[in-house]
Coordinates of C-alpha atoms and ligand atoms in Angstrom, one line a residue:
Y10 CA 79.6 123.5 95.9
E11 CA 77.4 125.2 98.5
A12 CA 74.3 123.1 98.8
G13 CA 72.8 124.7 101.8
S14 CA 74.1 128.1 101.2
A15 CA 71.0 129.7 99.6
S16 CA 69.2 129.6 102.9
G17 CA 72.3 130.1 104.9
E18 CA 71.7 126.6 106.3
L19 CA 74.0 123.6 106.2
S20 CA 73.7 120.1 107.4
G21 CA 76.2 118.6 109.8
A22 CA 77.4 116.3 107.0
Q23 CA 78.0 119.3 104.7
L24 CA 79.7 121.2 107.4
I25 CA 82.1 118.2 108.0
A26 CA 82.8 117.8 104.3
E27 CA 83.5 121.5 103.8
A28 CA 85.7 121.8 106.8
L29 CA 87.8 118.8 105.6
R30 CA 88.1 120.4 102.1
A31 CA 89.1 123.7 103.7
Q32 CA 92.0 121.8 105.4
N33 CA 93.1 120.4 101.9
V34 CA 92.0 116.9 102.6
E35 CA 92.0 115.2 99.2
Y36 CA 91.1 111.6 99.9
M37 CA 88.6 109.8 102.1
F38 CA 88.3 106.0 102.5
G39 CA 85.5 104.3 104.3
V40 CA 82.6 101.9 104.5
V41 CA 79.2 103.7 104.7
G42 CA 76.3 103.0 106.9
I43 CA 74.3 104.5 109.8
P44 CA 75.0 107.3 110.6
I45 CA 77.7 108.5 108.2
T46 CA 76.5 107.7 104.7
E47 CA 75.5 111.4 104.3
V48 CA 79.0 112.5 105.2
A49 CA 80.5 110.4 102.4
V50 CA 78.0 111.8 99.9
A51 CA 78.7 115.4 101.1
A52 CA 82.4 114.8 100.9
Q53 CA 82.2 113.6 97.3
A54 CA 80.0 116.6 96.4
A55 CA 82.6 118.9 98.1
G56 CA 85.4 117.5 95.8
I57 CA 87.0 115.1 98.1
K58 CA 87.8 111.7 96.5
Y59 CA 85.8 109.2 98.3
I60 CA 86.9 105.5 98.0
G61 CA 84.5 102.9 99.3
M62 CA 86.4 100.0 100.8
R63 CA 85.2 96.5 101.9
N64 CA 86.6 96.6 105.4
E65 CA 87.3 99.5 107.8
Q66 CA 90.7 98.2 108.6
A67 CA 91.9 98.3 105.0
A68 CA 90.2 101.7 104.7
C69 CA 92.2 103.0 107.6
Y70 CA 95.5 101.5 106.3
A71 CA 94.8 103.3 103.0
A72 CA 94.1 106.6 104.6
S73 CA 97.3 106.4 106.7
A74 CA 99.4 105.7 103.6
I75 CA 98.0 108.9 102.1
G76 CA 99.5 110.8 105.0
Y77 CA 102.9 109.2 104.5
L78 CA 102.9 109.8 100.7
T79 CA 101.6 113.3 100.6
G80 CA 102.4 114.8 104.1
R81 CA 98.7 115.8 104.6
P82 CA 96.4 113.3 106.3
G83 CA 94.0 111.1 104.5
V84 CA 90.6 110.5 106.2
C85 CA 89.0 107.2 107.2
L86 CA 85.2 107.5 107.6
V87 CA 83.5 104.7 109.5
V88 CA 80.2 103.8 111.3
S89 CA 79.7 103.4 115.0
G90 CA 80.6 100.5 117.2
P91 CA 82.1 97.6 115.2
G92 CA 83.0 99.9 112.2
F93 CA 84.9 102.1 114.6
L94 CA 86.6 99.2 116.3
H95 CA 87.9 97.8 113.0
T96 CA 89.9 101.0 112.6
L97 CA 91.9 100.4 115.8
G98 CA 94.6 98.4 113.9
G99 CA 94.9 101.2 111.3
M100 CA 95.1 104.0 113.9
A101 CA 97.7 102.1 115.9
N102 CA 99.7 101.3 112.8
A103 CA 99.7 104.9 111.8
T104 CA 100.7 106.2 115.2
V105 CA 103.4 103.6 115.6
N106 CA 104.8 104.4 112.1
C107 CA 104.6 108.2 112.9
W108 CA 102.2 108.8 110.0
P109 CA 99.4 111.4 110.0
L110 CA 95.8 110.2 109.8
I111 CA 92.3 111.4 110.6
V112 CA 89.6 108.9 111.5
I113 CA 86.0 110.1 111.7
G114 CA 83.6 107.8 113.4
G115 CA 79.9 108.1 113.6
S116 CA 78.5 107.3 117.0
S117 CA 75.2 107.0 118.7
D118 CA 72.8 110.0 119.0
R119 CA 73.4 112.3 122.0
N120 CA 70.0 111.7 123.5
Q121 CA 70.5 107.9 123.5
E122 CA 73.9 107.8 125.1
T123 CA 74.2 105.2 127.9
M124 CA 70.8 103.9 127.0
G125 CA 72.1 100.9 125.0
A126 CA 71.8 102.7 121.7
F127 CA 72.4 101.0 118.3
Q128 CA 76.2 100.2 118.1
E129 CA 76.9 102.2 121.2
F130 CA 80.5 102.1 122.4
P131 CA 82.8 104.5 124.4
Q132 CA 84.6 105.4 121.2
V133 CA 86.4 108.6 122.4
E134 CA 87.9 106.7 125.3
A135 CA 88.7 103.7 123.2
A136 CA 90.5 105.8 120.6
R137 CA 92.6 107.7 123.1
L138 CA 95.3 105.1 123.4
Y139 CA 95.9 105.0 119.6
N140 CA 95.8 108.6 118.8
K141 CA 97.5 112.0 119.5
L142 CA 94.0 113.5 119.9
S143 CA 90.6 111.9 120.5
V144 CA 87.7 114.4 120.5
R145 CA 83.9 114.7 120.2
P146 CA 82.8 118.2 119.1
S147 CA 80.3 119.5 121.5
S148 CA 78.2 121.3 118.9
L149 CA 78.0 121.7 115.1
E150 CA 79.3 125.2 115.3
V151 CA 82.8 124.0 116.5
I152 CA 83.2 121.3 113.9
P153 CA 85.5 123.3 111.5
A154 CA 87.7 124.2 114.5
V155 CA 87.9 120.6 115.7
I156 CA 88.8 119.4 112.3
E157 CA 91.5 122.0 111.9
K158 CA 93.0 121.0 115.2
A159 CA 92.9 117.3 114.3
V160 CA 94.7 118.0 110.9
R161 CA 97.2 120.2 112.6
T162 CA 97.9 117.8 115.4
S163 CA 98.3 114.9 113.0
I164 CA 101.2 116.7 111.1
Y165 CA 102.8 118.9 113.7
G166 CA 105.6 117.5 115.9
R167 CA 105.9 113.8 115.5
P168 CA 103.1 112.9 113.1
G169 CA 100.4 110.5 114.1
S170 CA 96.7 109.6 114.1
C171 CA 93.8 111.7 115.4
Y172 CA 90.2 110.7 116.0
I173 CA 87.0 112.7 115.7
D174 CA 83.7 111.3 117.0
I175 CA 80.5 112.5 115.4
P176 CA 77.2 112.0 117.2
G177 CA 74.7 110.4 114.7
D178 CA 72.2 113.2 115.2
F179 CA 74.7 115.8 114.1
V180 CA 74.8 114.5 110.6
N181 CA 71.4 115.7 109.4
L182 CA 71.0 118.6 111.9
Q183 CA 70.9 122.0 110.2
V184 CA 73.0 124.9 111.3
N185 CA 73.1 128.5 110.3
K186 CA 76.4 129.4 108.6
S187 CA 76.7 132.7 110.5
S188 CA 77.0 130.8 113.8
V189 CA 79.7 128.5 112.6
K190 CA 83.3 129.1 113.8
Y191 CA 85.3 128.8 110.6
V192 CA 89.0 128.2 110.6
E193 CA 91.5 128.6 107.7
C194 CA 93.6 125.9 106.4
C195 CA 96.4 125.0 108.8
P196 CA 99.9 125.8 107.3
P197 CA 102.5 123.1 106.9
P198 CA 104.4 122.4 110.1
P199 CA 106.9 125.0 111.2
I200 CA 110.5 124.0 110.6
S201 CA 112.9 123.8 113.6
T202 CA 116.6 123.5 113.4
A203 CA 119.1 122.0 115.9
E204 CA 121.1 124.0 118.4
H205 CA 124.4 125.3 116.9
S206 CA 126.6 123.8 119.6
A207 CA 125.0 120.4 119.0
V208 CA 125.7 120.7 115.2
S209 CA 129.3 121.5 115.7
E210 CA 129.7 118.8 118.3
A211 CA 128.2 116.3 115.8
A212 CA 130.5 117.5 113.0
S213 CA 133.6 117.0 115.1
I214 CA 132.5 113.5 116.2
I215 CA 131.9 112.7 112.5
A216 CA 135.3 114.1 111.5
H217 CA 137.1 111.9 114.0
A218 CA 135.2 108.7 113.3
K219 CA 137.2 105.7 112.0
Q220 CA 134.3 103.5 111.1
P221 CA 131.3 105.9 110.5
L222 CA 127.9 104.8 109.3
L223 CA 124.9 106.9 108.3
I224 CA 121.5 105.2 109.0
I225 CA 118.6 106.7 107.0
G226 CA 115.1 106.1 108.5
K227 CA 111.6 106.6 107.3
G228 CA 111.5 109.9 109.2
A229 CA 114.0 111.1 106.6
S230 CA 111.8 109.9 103.8
Y231 CA 108.6 111.4 105.4
S232 CA 110.4 114.8 105.8
R233 CA 111.3 114.9 102.1
A234 CA 115.0 115.4 102.9
E235 CA 116.2 113.4 99.9
N236 CA 118.0 116.1 98.1
N237 CA 120.1 117.3 101.1
I238 CA 120.8 113.8 102.3
R239 CA 122.0 112.8 98.8
K240 CA 124.3 115.9 98.9
F241 CA 125.6 114.9 102.3
V242 CA 126.3 111.4 101.2
D243 CA 128.1 112.5 98.1
L244 CA 130.1 115.2 99.8
S245 CA 131.1 113.2 102.9
G246 CA 131.7 109.8 101.2
L247 CA 130.1 108.1 104.2
P248 CA 128.7 104.6 104.0
F249 CA 124.9 104.6 104.5
L250 CA 122.2 102.0 105.4
P251 CA 118.5 102.6 104.8
T252 CA 115.9 101.1 107.0
P253 CA 113.2 99.2 105.1
M254 CA 110.9 102.1 104.2
A255 CA 113.8 104.6 103.8
K256 CA 115.0 102.6 100.8
G257 CA 115.2 105.0 97.9
V258 CA 115.8 108.2 99.9
V259 CA 119.3 107.7 98.3
P260 CA 119.0 105.1 95.5
D261 CA 119.8 101.6 96.6
N262 CA 122.4 101.4 93.8
H263 CA 124.4 104.3 95.1
P264 CA 128.0 103.2 95.6
N265 CA 127.9 104.2 99.3
C266 CA 124.9 102.0 100.1
V267 CA 126.1 99.2 102.3
A268 CA 122.7 97.4 102.7
A269 CA 124.3 94.1 101.5
A270 CA 126.7 94.3 104.5
R271 CA 124.1 95.4 107.0
S272 CA 124.9 93.2 109.9
M273 CA 128.6 93.9 109.6
A274 CA 128.2 97.7 109.2
L275 CA 126.0 97.9 112.3
L276 CA 128.3 95.7 114.4
H277 CA 131.5 97.6 113.7
A278 CA 130.5 101.2 113.3
D279 CA 132.1 103.5 115.9
V280 CA 130.0 106.5 115.0
I281 CA 126.4 106.3 113.8
I282 CA 124.4 109.2 112.4
L283 CA 120.8 108.4 113.0
L284 CA 118.6 110.3 110.6
G285 CA 115.0 109.8 111.5
A286 CA 115.0 106.2 112.7
R287 CA 114.3 104.8 116.2
L288 CA 116.7 102.5 118.0
N289 CA 113.8 100.0 118.4
W290 CA 113.6 96.3 117.4
I291 CA 114.2 97.1 113.7
L292 CA 117.7 98.4 114.6
H293 CA 118.2 95.8 117.4
F294 CA 117.9 98.6 120.0
G295 CA 121.3 99.9 119.2
L296 CA 122.8 97.5 121.7
P297 CA 125.3 94.7 121.8
P298 CA 125.6 92.0 120.5
R299 CA 124.5 93.8 117.2
F300 CA 126.3 97.0 118.0
R301 CA 129.5 98.1 119.7
Q302 CA 129.1 98.8 123.3
D303 CA 131.0 102.1 122.8
V304 CA 129.2 103.2 119.6
K305 CA 128.7 107.0 119.5
V306 CA 125.2 107.9 118.2
I307 CA 124.4 111.2 116.7
Q308 CA 120.6 111.3 117.0
I309 CA 118.5 113.5 114.7
D310 CA 114.8 113.5 115.4
I311 CA 111.8 115.8 115.6
C312 CA 110.6 114.2 118.8
A313 CA 112.5 115.2 122.0
E314 CA 111.1 112.3 123.9
E315 CA 112.8 109.9 121.4
M316 CA 116.2 111.2 122.3
G317 CA 118.2 108.7 124.4
N318 CA 115.9 105.8 124.0
N319 CA 118.1 102.7 124.6
V320 CA 121.4 104.4 123.9
R321 CA 122.6 107.7 125.4
P322 CA 123.5 109.8 122.3
A323 CA 126.8 111.5 121.9
A324 CA 125.0 114.4 120.3
M325 CA 121.3 115.3 120.1
L326 CA 120.1 117.3 117.1
L327 CA 116.4 118.1 117.8
G328 CA 114.4 119.3 114.8
D329 CA 113.5 118.7 111.2
I330 CA 115.7 116.3 109.4
N331 CA 115.9 118.3 106.1
A332 CA 116.8 121.5 108.0
I333 CA 119.4 119.7 110.1
T334 CA 120.9 118.0 107.2
K335 CA 121.3 121.5 105.7
Q336 CA 122.9 122.7 108.9
L337 CA 125.4 119.8 108.7
L338 CA 126.2 120.6 105.1
E339 CA 126.9 124.2 106.1
E340 CA 129.1 123.1 108.9
F341 CA 131.1 120.8 106.6
S342 CA 131.5 123.6 104.0
K343 CA 133.5 125.4 106.7
R344 CA 135.6 122.3 107.5
P345 CA 135.4 120.0 104.6
L346 CA 134.8 116.3 105.3
K347 CA 135.7 113.6 102.9
Y348 CA 135.8 110.1 104.4
P349 CA 138.5 108.3 102.3
S350 CA 137.1 105.6 100.0
N351 CA 140.3 103.6 100.4
S352 CA 140.0 103.3 104.2
E353 CA 140.2 100.0 105.9
W354 CA 136.6 100.3 106.8
W355 CA 135.4 100.8 103.2
K356 CA 137.6 97.8 102.1
R357 CA 136.0 95.5 104.7
L358 CA 132.5 96.7 103.8
R359 CA 133.0 96.2 100.1
E360 CA 134.4 92.7 100.6
K361 CA 131.4 91.7 102.7
M362 CA 129.0 93.1 100.1
L363 CA 130.5 91.1 97.3
N364 CA 130.4 88.0 99.4
N365 CA 126.7 88.4 100.3
E366 CA 125.6 89.2 96.8
E367 CA 127.2 86.0 95.5
R368 CA 125.3 83.9 98.0
S369 CA 121.9 85.2 96.9
K370 CA 122.9 84.9 93.2
D371 CA 123.4 81.2 93.6
L372 CA 119.9 80.7 95.0
A373 CA 118.4 83.0 92.4
L374 CA 119.7 81.0 89.5
Q375 CA 118.5 77.6 90.7
K376 CA 116.6 75.9 87.9
S377 CA 114.6 73.4 90.0
L378 CA 110.9 73.5 90.3
P379 CA 108.9 74.6 92.2
M380 CA 110.8 77.9 92.4
N381 CA 112.3 79.4 95.5
Y382 CA 111.9 83.0 96.8
Y383 CA 115.2 84.1 95.3
T384 CA 114.3 82.9 91.8
V385 CA 111.0 84.6 91.9
F386 CA 112.4 88.0 93.0
H387 CA 115.3 87.7 90.5
H388 CA 112.8 87.4 87.6
I389 CA 110.5 90.1 88.9
R390 CA 113.5 92.5 89.4
E391 CA 114.6 92.1 85.8
L392 CA 111.2 93.1 84.5
I393 CA 109.7 95.8 86.7
P394 CA 110.2 99.5 86.0
K395 CA 112.8 101.3 88.1
D396 CA 110.3 104.0 89.2
C397 CA 107.5 101.6 90.3
I398 CA 106.0 101.9 93.8
L399 CA 106.6 98.7 95.7
V400 CA 104.2 97.5 98.4
S401 CA 105.3 94.4 100.2
E402 CA 104.2 92.3 103.1
G403 CA 104.3 88.7 104.3
A404 CA 107.1 87.2 106.4
N405 CA 109.6 85.7 103.9
T406 CA 108.1 87.5 100.9
M407 CA 108.7 90.9 102.5
D408 CA 112.1 90.1 104.1
I409 CA 113.7 88.6 101.0
G410 CA 111.9 91.0 98.7
R411 CA 113.4 93.9 100.6
T412 CA 117.0 92.7 99.9
M413 CA 116.4 91.7 96.3
L414 CA 114.2 94.5 94.9
P415 CA 115.9 97.8 94.8
N416 CA 114.3 101.2 95.3
Y417 CA 115.6 104.2 93.4
H418 CA 113.1 106.9 94.6
P419 CA 112.0 108.0 98.0
R420 CA 108.6 107.0 99.5
Q421 CA 108.1 104.2 96.9
R422 CA 108.3 101.3 99.3
L423 CA 105.4 100.6 101.7
D424 CA 105.5 97.6 104.0
A425 CA 104.4 96.1 107.3
G426 CA 106.5 98.8 109.0
T427 CA 107.4 99.4 112.6
F428 CA 104.3 97.6 113.9
G429 CA 104.9 94.6 111.7
T430 CA 101.3 94.7 110.5
M431 CA 100.2 92.1 108.0
G432 CA 97.1 92.9 105.9
V433 CA 98.2 96.5 105.1
G434 CA 99.2 95.7 101.5
L435 CA 96.0 96.2 99.5
G436 CA 95.0 99.3 101.3
F437 CA 98.5 100.8 100.8
A438 CA 98.5 99.8 97.2
I439 CA 95.1 101.5 96.6
A440 CA 96.3 104.7 98.3
A441 CA 99.6 104.7 96.3
A442 CA 97.7 104.1 93.0
L443 CA 95.4 107.0 93.7
V444 CA 98.3 109.3 94.5
A445 CA 100.2 108.1 91.5
K446 CA 97.2 108.6 89.3
D447 CA 96.9 112.3 90.4
R448 CA 100.6 113.2 90.5
T449 CA 102.8 110.7 88.5
P450 CA 100.5 108.7 86.3
E451 CA 103.5 106.9 84.6
K452 CA 104.3 105.1 87.9
R453 CA 103.0 101.7 88.4
V454 CA 102.1 100.2 91.8
I455 CA 103.3 96.6 92.3
C456 CA 102.1 94.9 95.4
I457 CA 104.1 91.8 96.3
E458 CA 102.4 89.7 99.0
G459 CA 102.7 86.3 100.7
D460 CA 99.6 84.2 100.3
S461 CA 98.8 84.6 104.0
A462 CA 99.3 88.4 103.9
F463 CA 97.0 88.6 100.8
G464 CA 94.2 86.8 102.8
F465 CA 93.9 89.6 105.4
S466 CA 92.2 91.9 102.9
G467 CA 91.8 90.0 99.7
M468 CA 88.3 91.3 99.0
E469 CA 89.8 94.7 98.4
V470 CA 90.5 93.3 94.9
E471 CA 86.9 94.3 94.2
T472 CA 87.7 97.9 95.3
I473 CA 90.7 97.9 93.0
C474 CA 88.6 96.7 90.1
R475 CA 85.7 99.0 90.9
Y476 CA 87.9 102.1 90.6
N477 CA 90.0 100.5 87.8
L478 CA 93.3 101.1 89.5
P479 CA 96.2 99.6 87.5
I480 CA 97.7 97.7 90.4
L481 CA 99.7 94.6 89.8
I482 CA 99.4 92.1 92.7
I483 CA 101.9 89.3 92.9
V484 CA 101.1 86.6 95.4
V485 CA 104.1 84.5 96.3
N486 CA 102.3 81.4 97.3
N487 CA 103.9 78.8 99.5
N488 CA 100.6 77.3 100.8
G489 CA 101.0 78.7 104.2
I490 CA 102.4 81.1 106.9
Y491 CA 106.2 80.7 106.9
T492 CA 105.9 77.3 105.3
G493 CA 103.2 75.0 103.9
L494 CA 102.4 71.6 102.6
D495 CA 102.5 70.5 99.0
A496 CA 99.3 69.0 97.5
G497 CA 100.7 65.4 98.0
S498 CA 101.5 65.8 101.6
W499 CA 98.2 67.5 102.2
K500 CA 96.3 64.5 100.8
E501 CA 98.4 62.2 102.9
M502 CA 97.7 64.3 106.0
L503 CA 93.9 64.1 105.4
Q504 CA 94.1 60.3 105.6
Y505 CA 94.8 60.6 109.3
G506 CA 91.4 62.1 109.9
D507 CA 89.5 65.3 110.4
P508 CA 91.3 68.4 109.0
V509 CA 90.2 70.3 112.1
T510 CA 92.5 68.2 114.2
S511 CA 95.3 67.6 111.7
V512 CA 96.0 70.7 109.6
P513 CA 99.2 72.3 110.8
P514 CA 98.6 75.8 112.1
V515 CA 101.0 77.2 109.5
S516 CA 99.2 75.6 106.6
L517 CA 96.8 77.2 104.1
L518 CA 95.0 75.3 101.3
P519 CA 97.6 74.1 98.8
N520 CA 97.4 75.6 95.3
A521 CA 94.7 78.1 96.2
R522 CA 93.7 79.9 93.1
Y523 CA 94.0 83.5 94.3
E524 CA 94.2 84.8 90.8
E525 CA 90.6 83.9 90.3
I526 CA 89.6 86.5 92.8
M527 CA 91.0 89.0 90.4
S528 CA 89.3 87.5 87.3
A529 CA 86.0 87.3 89.2
F530 CA 85.9 91.1 89.2
G531 CA 87.1 91.6 85.7
G532 CA 90.8 92.0 86.2
K533 CA 93.5 89.7 84.7
G534 CA 94.5 86.6 86.7
Y535 CA 97.6 84.5 86.1
F536 CA 98.5 81.2 87.7
V537 CA 102.2 80.5 87.2
N538 CA 104.6 77.7 88.1
T539 CA 107.8 78.3 86.1
P540 CA 110.2 81.2 85.6
E541 CA 109.0 81.5 82.0
E542 CA 105.3 81.7 82.9
L543 CA 106.2 84.3 85.5
Q544 CA 108.1 86.4 83.0
N545 CA 105.3 86.3 80.5
A546 CA 102.7 87.2 83.1
V547 CA 104.7 90.1 84.5
K548 CA 105.3 91.4 80.9
A549 CA 101.6 91.1 80.0
S550 CA 100.5 92.8 83.2
L551 CA 102.9 95.7 82.8
A552 CA 102.0 96.1 79.1
D553 CA 98.4 96.7 80.0
K554 CA 98.6 100.1 81.5
R555 CA 95.0 100.2 82.7
A556 CA 93.9 96.8 84.0
P557 CA 94.4 95.5 87.4
S558 CA 96.0 92.1 87.5
L559 CA 97.1 89.4 89.9
I560 CA 99.8 86.8 89.4
N561 CA 99.6 83.8 91.7
V562 CA 103.2 82.4 91.8
M563 CA 103.5 78.9 93.2
I564 CA 106.8 78.3 95.0
D565 CA 108.3 75.5 97.0
P566 CA 106.2 75.3 100.2
Q567 CA 109.3 74.5 102.1
S568 CA 111.3 77.3 100.5
E569 CA 113.3 79.1 103.1
R570 CA 115.5 82.1 103.3
K571 CA 119.3 81.7 103.0
K572 CA 121.2 80.8 106.1
Q573 CA 121.9 83.8 108.3
E574 CA 125.1 84.3 110.1
F575 CA 123.2 85.3 113.2
P576 CA 120.7 82.6 114.0
W577 CA 118.4 85.0 115.8
L578 CA 118.0 87.0 112.6
T579 CA 115.6 84.4 111.3
R580 CA 113.1 85.2 114.0
S581 CA 113.1 88.9 113.6
N582 CA 111.7 90.8 110.6
L583 CA 115.2 91.7 109.4
Ligands
ADP628 P1 112.5 103.4 110.7 O1 111.3 102.5 110.7 O2 112.9 103.8 109.3 O3 113.6 103.0 111.6 P2 111.1 105.1 112.6 O4 109.7 105.1 112.3 O5 111.5 104.2 113.7 O6 112.0 104.8 111.3 O7 111.6 106.5 113.0 C1 111.2 107.6 112.3 C2 111.6 108.8 113.2 O8 111.6 110.0 112.4 C3 110.7 109.0 114.4 O9 111.4 109.0 115.6 C4 110.1 110.4 114.1 O10 109.9 111.1 115.3 C5 111.1 111.0 113.2 N1 110.6 112.1 112.3 C6 109.4 112.1 111.6 N2 109.4 113.3 110.9 C7 110.5 113.9 111.1 C8 111.0 115.2 110.7 N3 110.4 116.0 109.8 N4 112.2 115.6 111.1 C9 112.9 114.8 112.0 N5 112.5 113.6 112.5 C10 111.3 113.2 112.0
MG629 MG1 103.0 82.1 102.6

């Protein structure tokens, strides 16, 4: 592909497309319009897979998931003003999750700036807060250099989002190839290891621990450290706990996984090895009352500024997780470490796990209708393939689903993440399905959403059908946000007057037929009320390897999660 090459001339759009391709960008998501339609057309011609989405926010979520799944950024392409503004949520979500992303926004023509141009907005300034880099190339000639810098910045150090602003008049402007400053593809990030003294300090703290715990975060999963972490767990015999998106770095059914005793493990650990996870709200800040006051944290992270946040670490291992795990393995080959499986700590953890598993089992096997969350997840778990990619969002749907649906492979769980963003699900599912299609076509994407979460980007079902992506969406429908009303109570409520003044803020329309959105676009829709209907619908959806489908599962609108030992747990996402 060299459209303008005969004359040695290129349009701005072609230059952008070629520069992205030169940086190994594979996927671009967007919504076209003035002034960037030509960029999308040129990108497709240059061999980039362009996916037209229905809203810029979902496009941006999809592009960010590409970064997490492949380690190279996906691109989100949007128009000026409102189109650009709709990506702020996606850029923030990517940066907060530490995922690479490139957003390219068209903007007003240079000669109309400050004149009140069409969709004019101070985009470069607005983007700065959400991005590692926010730039507007000053000429066509520097575009390849700017794109290389954005790609490099997005993946080097702590990954994050980068924004490139393209003046509308650049898109169709012609430039002579000989004057363009071309830059080669940026190599993968350089690998840094931790200081030797810090590694041996960490090893001696671990060797003396009485109640050690390894916490595996999504930094470990992003850095593809699964083989070495697995070795480390097997050799050391340490109990481990994955954070939500780190599930599967070591399989959830590994005997050393203590997820079912999470609260207890956190509360009593005397030494914690923190592998690519922040001590933020997800880990209760590493502080009492959820942690021991005197807990010794061995912090492993690529970002120096992260060290010491909330808890002063006993050892700081700055660098790449995979490389540092290797260093730890080497250290322990010199002084073998085997944490005894018959220790008091292991006994207590195992006892707690058995106890907790019993409690969910009771709820899962309840026969009453409508179903509760546990029953739904129990039946789904029995039927879905072990290697499926799980996307999950919604309050209870995500929280309960996380504990009940195991992951056996790394980077196969995508959810609301560090930012707790609802509405990410369909964008993530689309990205995951594209990556699976190109790399592991046997893997299915299953997107399990609350009815509220589904609503944020439900029209992306059209995108799924247009590209014929074999995604199975399961909407766990409780008629509302947290809880809802059943059809009877709804009718009763309406007797008291105007819905605008009487519908509870948590309520959504009872028995909404979300599956018909799927059938409207040619996919398969199922409306299910019983375990048997659910099983049949899941089986039929999985048997059809090509068609997208949506199963709308009605559950008890008052269905709640099981009682937590810590009452404050119910408010948080964990
Ligand atoms: P979780 O949500 O699983 O708790 P976080 O997103 O809070 O995880 O933390 C992930 C951490 O991993 C971040 O602090 C980030 O800097 C770090 N990280 C990302 N990539 C790497 C890497 N290759 N090596 C080491 N640390 C990394
Ligand atoms: Mg709901």
